[in-house]
Short mmCIF file of C-alpha atoms in Angstrom, two decimals:
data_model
loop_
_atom_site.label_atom_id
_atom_site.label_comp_id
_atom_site.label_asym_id
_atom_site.label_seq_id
_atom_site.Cartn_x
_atom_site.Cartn_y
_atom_site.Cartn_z
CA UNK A 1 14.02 -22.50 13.76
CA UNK A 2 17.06 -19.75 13.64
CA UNK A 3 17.90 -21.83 10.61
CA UNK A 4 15.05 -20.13 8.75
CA UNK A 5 15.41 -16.55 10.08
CA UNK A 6 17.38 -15.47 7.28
CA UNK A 7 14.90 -17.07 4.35
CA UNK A 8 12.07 -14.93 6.05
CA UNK A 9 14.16 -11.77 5.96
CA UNK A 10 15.05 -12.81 2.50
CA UNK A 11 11.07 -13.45 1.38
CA UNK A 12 9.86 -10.21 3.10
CA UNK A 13 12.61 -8.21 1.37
CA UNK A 14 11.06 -9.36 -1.85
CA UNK A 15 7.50 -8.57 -1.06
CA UNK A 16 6.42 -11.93 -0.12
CA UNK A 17 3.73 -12.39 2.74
CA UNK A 18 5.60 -14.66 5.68
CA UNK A 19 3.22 -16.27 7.66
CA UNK A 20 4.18 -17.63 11.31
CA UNK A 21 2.60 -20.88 11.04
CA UNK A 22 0.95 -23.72 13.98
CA UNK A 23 -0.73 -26.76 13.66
CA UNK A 24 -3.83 -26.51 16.85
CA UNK A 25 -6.83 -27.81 18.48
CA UNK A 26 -8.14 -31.20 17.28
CA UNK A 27 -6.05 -32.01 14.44
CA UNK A 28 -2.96 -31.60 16.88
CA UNK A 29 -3.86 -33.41 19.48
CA UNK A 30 -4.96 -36.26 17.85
CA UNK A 31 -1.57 -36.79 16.54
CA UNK A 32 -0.44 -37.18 20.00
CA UNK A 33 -3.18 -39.00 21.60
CA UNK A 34 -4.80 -40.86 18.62
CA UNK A 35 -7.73 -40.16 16.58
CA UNK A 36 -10.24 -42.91 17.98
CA UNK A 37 -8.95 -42.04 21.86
CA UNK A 38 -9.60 -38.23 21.35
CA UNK A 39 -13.33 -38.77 19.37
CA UNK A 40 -14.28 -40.60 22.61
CA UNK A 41 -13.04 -38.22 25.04
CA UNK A 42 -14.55 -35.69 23.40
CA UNK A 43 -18.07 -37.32 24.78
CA UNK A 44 -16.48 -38.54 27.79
CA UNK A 45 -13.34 -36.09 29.13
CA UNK A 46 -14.64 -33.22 27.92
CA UNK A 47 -12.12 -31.25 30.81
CA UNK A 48 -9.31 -33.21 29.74
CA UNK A 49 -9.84 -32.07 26.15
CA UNK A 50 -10.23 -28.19 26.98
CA UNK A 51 -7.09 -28.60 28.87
CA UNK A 52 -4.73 -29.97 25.92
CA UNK A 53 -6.63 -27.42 23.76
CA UNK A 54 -5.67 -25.04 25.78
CA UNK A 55 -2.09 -25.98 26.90
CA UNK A 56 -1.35 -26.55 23.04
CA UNK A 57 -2.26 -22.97 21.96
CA UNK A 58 -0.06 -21.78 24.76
CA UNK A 59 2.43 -23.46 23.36
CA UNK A 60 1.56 -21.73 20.28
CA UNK A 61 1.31 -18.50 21.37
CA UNK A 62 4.84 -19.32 23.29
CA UNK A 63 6.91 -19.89 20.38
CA UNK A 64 5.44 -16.97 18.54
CA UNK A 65 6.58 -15.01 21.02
CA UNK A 66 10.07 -17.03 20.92
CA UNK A 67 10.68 -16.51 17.40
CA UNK A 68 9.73 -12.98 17.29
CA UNK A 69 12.23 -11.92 20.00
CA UNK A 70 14.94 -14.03 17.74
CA UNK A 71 13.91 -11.35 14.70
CA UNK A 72 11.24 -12.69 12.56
CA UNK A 73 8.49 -10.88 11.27
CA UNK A 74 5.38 -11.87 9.98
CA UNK A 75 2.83 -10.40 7.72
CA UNK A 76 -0.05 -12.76 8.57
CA UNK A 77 -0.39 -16.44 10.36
CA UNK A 78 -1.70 -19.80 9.27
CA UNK A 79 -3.06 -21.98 11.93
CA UNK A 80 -3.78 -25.78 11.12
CA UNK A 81 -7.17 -27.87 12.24
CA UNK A 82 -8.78 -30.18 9.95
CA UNK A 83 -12.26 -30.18 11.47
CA UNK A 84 -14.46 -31.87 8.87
CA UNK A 85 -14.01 -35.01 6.52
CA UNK A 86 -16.20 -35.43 3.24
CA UNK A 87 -19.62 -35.83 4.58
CA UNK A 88 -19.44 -33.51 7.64
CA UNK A 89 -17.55 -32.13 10.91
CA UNK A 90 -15.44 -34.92 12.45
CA UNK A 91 -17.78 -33.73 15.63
CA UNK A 92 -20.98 -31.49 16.65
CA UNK A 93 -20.60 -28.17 16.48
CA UNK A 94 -22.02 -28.26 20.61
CA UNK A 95 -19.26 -29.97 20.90
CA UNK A 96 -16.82 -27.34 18.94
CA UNK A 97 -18.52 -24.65 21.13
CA UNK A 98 -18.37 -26.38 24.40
CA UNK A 99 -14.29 -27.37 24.19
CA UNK A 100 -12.80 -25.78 20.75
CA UNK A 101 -14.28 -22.59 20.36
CA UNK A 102 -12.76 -20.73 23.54
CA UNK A 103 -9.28 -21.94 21.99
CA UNK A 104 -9.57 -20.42 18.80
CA UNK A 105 -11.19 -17.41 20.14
CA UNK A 106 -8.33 -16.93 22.02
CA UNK A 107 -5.86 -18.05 19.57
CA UNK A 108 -7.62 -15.19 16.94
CA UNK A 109 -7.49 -12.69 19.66
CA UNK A 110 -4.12 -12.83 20.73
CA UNK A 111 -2.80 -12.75 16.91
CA UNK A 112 -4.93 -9.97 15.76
CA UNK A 113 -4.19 -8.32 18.67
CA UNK A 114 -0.09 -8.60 16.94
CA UNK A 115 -1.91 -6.45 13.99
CA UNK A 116 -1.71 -9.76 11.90
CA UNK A 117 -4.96 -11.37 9.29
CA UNK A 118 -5.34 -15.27 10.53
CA UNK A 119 -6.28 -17.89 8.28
CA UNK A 120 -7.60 -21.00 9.09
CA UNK A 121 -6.67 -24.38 7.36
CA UNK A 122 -9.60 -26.63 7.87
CA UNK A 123 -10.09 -30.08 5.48
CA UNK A 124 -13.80 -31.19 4.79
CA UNK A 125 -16.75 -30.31 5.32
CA UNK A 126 -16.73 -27.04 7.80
CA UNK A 127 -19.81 -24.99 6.55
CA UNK A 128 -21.44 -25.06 9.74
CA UNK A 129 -18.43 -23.74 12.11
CA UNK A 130 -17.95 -20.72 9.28
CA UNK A 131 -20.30 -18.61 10.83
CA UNK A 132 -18.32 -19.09 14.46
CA UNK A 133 -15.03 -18.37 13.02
CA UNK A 134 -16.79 -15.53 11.51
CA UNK A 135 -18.09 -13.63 15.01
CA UNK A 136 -14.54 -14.87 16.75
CA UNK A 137 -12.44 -12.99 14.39
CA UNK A 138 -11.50 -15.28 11.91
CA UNK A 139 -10.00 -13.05 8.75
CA UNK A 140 -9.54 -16.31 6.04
CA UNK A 141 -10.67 -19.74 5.95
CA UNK A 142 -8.77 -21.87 3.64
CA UNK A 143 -9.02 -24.90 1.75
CA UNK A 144 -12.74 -25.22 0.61
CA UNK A 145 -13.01 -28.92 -0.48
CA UNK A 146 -15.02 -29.08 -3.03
CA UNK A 147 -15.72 -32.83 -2.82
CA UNK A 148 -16.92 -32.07 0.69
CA UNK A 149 -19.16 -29.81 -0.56
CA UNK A 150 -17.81 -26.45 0.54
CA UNK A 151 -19.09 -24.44 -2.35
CA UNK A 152 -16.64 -21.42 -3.22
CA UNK A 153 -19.73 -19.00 -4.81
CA UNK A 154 -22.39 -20.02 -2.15
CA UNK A 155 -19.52 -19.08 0.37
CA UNK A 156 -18.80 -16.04 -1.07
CA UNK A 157 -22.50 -15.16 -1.62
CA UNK A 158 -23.50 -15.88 1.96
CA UNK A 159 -20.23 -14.50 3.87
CA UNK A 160 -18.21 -12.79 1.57
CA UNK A 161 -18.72 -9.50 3.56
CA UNK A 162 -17.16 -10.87 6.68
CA UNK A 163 -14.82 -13.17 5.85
CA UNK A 164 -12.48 -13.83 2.88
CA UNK A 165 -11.60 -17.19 1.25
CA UNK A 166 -8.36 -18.90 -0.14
CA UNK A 167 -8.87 -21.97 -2.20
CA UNK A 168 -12.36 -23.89 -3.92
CA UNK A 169 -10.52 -24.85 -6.91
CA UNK A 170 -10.91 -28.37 -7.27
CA UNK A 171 -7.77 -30.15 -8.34
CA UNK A 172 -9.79 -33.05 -9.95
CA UNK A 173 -10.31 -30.67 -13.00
CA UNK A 174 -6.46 -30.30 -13.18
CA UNK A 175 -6.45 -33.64 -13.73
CA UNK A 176 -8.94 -33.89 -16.58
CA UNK A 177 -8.03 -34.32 -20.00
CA UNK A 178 -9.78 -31.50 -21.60
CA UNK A 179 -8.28 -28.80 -21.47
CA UNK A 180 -11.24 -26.37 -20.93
CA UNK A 181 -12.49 -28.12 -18.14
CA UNK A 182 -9.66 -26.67 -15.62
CA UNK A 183 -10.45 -23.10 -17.58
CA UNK A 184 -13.73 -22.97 -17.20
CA UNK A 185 -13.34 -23.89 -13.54
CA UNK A 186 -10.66 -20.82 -12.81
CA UNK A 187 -12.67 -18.62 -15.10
CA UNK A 188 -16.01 -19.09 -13.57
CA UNK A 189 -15.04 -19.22 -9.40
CA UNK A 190 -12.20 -16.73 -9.17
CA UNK A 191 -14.02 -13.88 -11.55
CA UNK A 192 -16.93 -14.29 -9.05
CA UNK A 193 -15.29 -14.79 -6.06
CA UNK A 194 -12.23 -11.72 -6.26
CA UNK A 195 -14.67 -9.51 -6.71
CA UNK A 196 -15.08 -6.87 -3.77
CA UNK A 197 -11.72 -8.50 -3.02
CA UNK A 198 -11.66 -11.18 0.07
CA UNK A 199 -10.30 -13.77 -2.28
CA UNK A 200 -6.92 -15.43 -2.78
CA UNK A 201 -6.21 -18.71 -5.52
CA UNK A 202 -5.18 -21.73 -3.71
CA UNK A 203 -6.16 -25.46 -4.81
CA UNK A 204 -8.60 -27.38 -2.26
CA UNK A 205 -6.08 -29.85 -1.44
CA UNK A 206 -2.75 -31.46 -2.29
CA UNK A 207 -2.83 -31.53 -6.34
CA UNK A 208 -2.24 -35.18 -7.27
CA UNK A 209 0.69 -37.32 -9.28
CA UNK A 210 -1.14 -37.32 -12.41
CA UNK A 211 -0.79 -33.31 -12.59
CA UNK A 212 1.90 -32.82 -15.26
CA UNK A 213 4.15 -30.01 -14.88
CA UNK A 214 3.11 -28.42 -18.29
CA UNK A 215 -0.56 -28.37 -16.68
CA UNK A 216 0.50 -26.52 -13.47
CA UNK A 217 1.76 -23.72 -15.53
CA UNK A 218 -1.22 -23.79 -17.25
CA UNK A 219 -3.15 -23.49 -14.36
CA UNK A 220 -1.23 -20.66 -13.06
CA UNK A 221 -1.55 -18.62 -16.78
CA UNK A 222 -5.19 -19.12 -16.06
CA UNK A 223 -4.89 -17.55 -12.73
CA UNK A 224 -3.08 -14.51 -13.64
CA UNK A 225 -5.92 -14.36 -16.64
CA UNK A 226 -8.96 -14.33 -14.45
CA UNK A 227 -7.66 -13.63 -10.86
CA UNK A 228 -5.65 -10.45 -11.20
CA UNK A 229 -7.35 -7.81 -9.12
#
């Protein structure tokens, strides 16, 4: 990681917002244990699961503290747990409060506590665990899949005093042929949602292949058109 000290000193000498970033909780560990093994321990090791929750974020919190005493700096940091897939959470939110929740609560604390905004990267479906991050400190919660129905104005309409929201521009309509379609999209979400502030432009998930290159810069016109506070 020394590699990239001098590319952060470089960004944050040019006004750029460095970010010390961690992949945690669920999504994590069920790279190293395996998806179908985790989902069932979840039901049935529920101590076991707390306790790689909570070594991980440790480990988190560890190298944090590591890199900082090497020289970085961060503005902000990203943290890393898809929690939902198209239809819904991945698991109950008893289950998020019982073995998850203490993590992240923890995770938010410490962080804030560095005088840093956290945002949350969570795929799918996580309307029902927004008002949690919300009363655990939560500062942005970032991607807002549309196709899982996370809804960038209801969002911003229900909890747009509390919490502020990156993303819920759906890259299907980058795709489209027309034109308009991606414009009316930018123009209608981000004039809504920037206003009172709380909101930064981010797609709501990876844009796809059959993106040209002449549309991303259109995209990004748009965004400087409509989004500019």
């Amino acid at each position: 990681w020394r590699l990239g000290l001098p590319g952060c000193e470089r960004a944050r000498e040019q006004g750029k917002f460095t970010c010390y970033s961690a992949a945690v909780g669920y999504d994590k560990i069920q790279s190293y244990v395996a998806t179908e093994r985790l989902l069932i321990s979840i039901a049935t090791e529920p101590d076991w699961v707390r306790d790689m929750y909570e070594t991980d974020a440790n480990l988190a919190i560890e190298m944090y503290e590591v890199m900082k005493e090497g020289g970085f700096e961060f503005d902000g940091v990203w943290l890393f747990c898809d929690l939902g897939y198209r239809n819904g959470l991945l698991f109950s939110p008893r289950h998020f409060n019982e073995q998850l929740r203490p993590t992240f609560r923890r995770l938010f604390d410490h962080f804030r506590g560095e005088g840093m905004p956290v945002i949350l990267h969570s795929c799918g479906c996580v309307r029902d665990l927004v008002p949690y991050f919300i009363e655990d400190g939560l500062t942005c919660l970032q991607p807002l899949e549309v196709k899982a129905g996370m809804d960038l104005i209801e969002l911003k309409k229900e909890f747009g005093d509390k919490l502020a929201f990156m993303g819920g521009i759906d890259v299907r309509t980058m795709a489209d042929p027309d034109p308009s379609v991606i414009e009316e999209e930018i123009k209608t979400k981000i004039s809504f949602a920037k206003k009172g502030g709380g909101y930064i432009y981010h797609s709501d998930h990876s844009v796809p292949n059959n993106v040209s290159l002449d549309r991303c810069r259109r995209v990004l016109e748009l965004v400087r058109k409509y989004g500019a506070y």
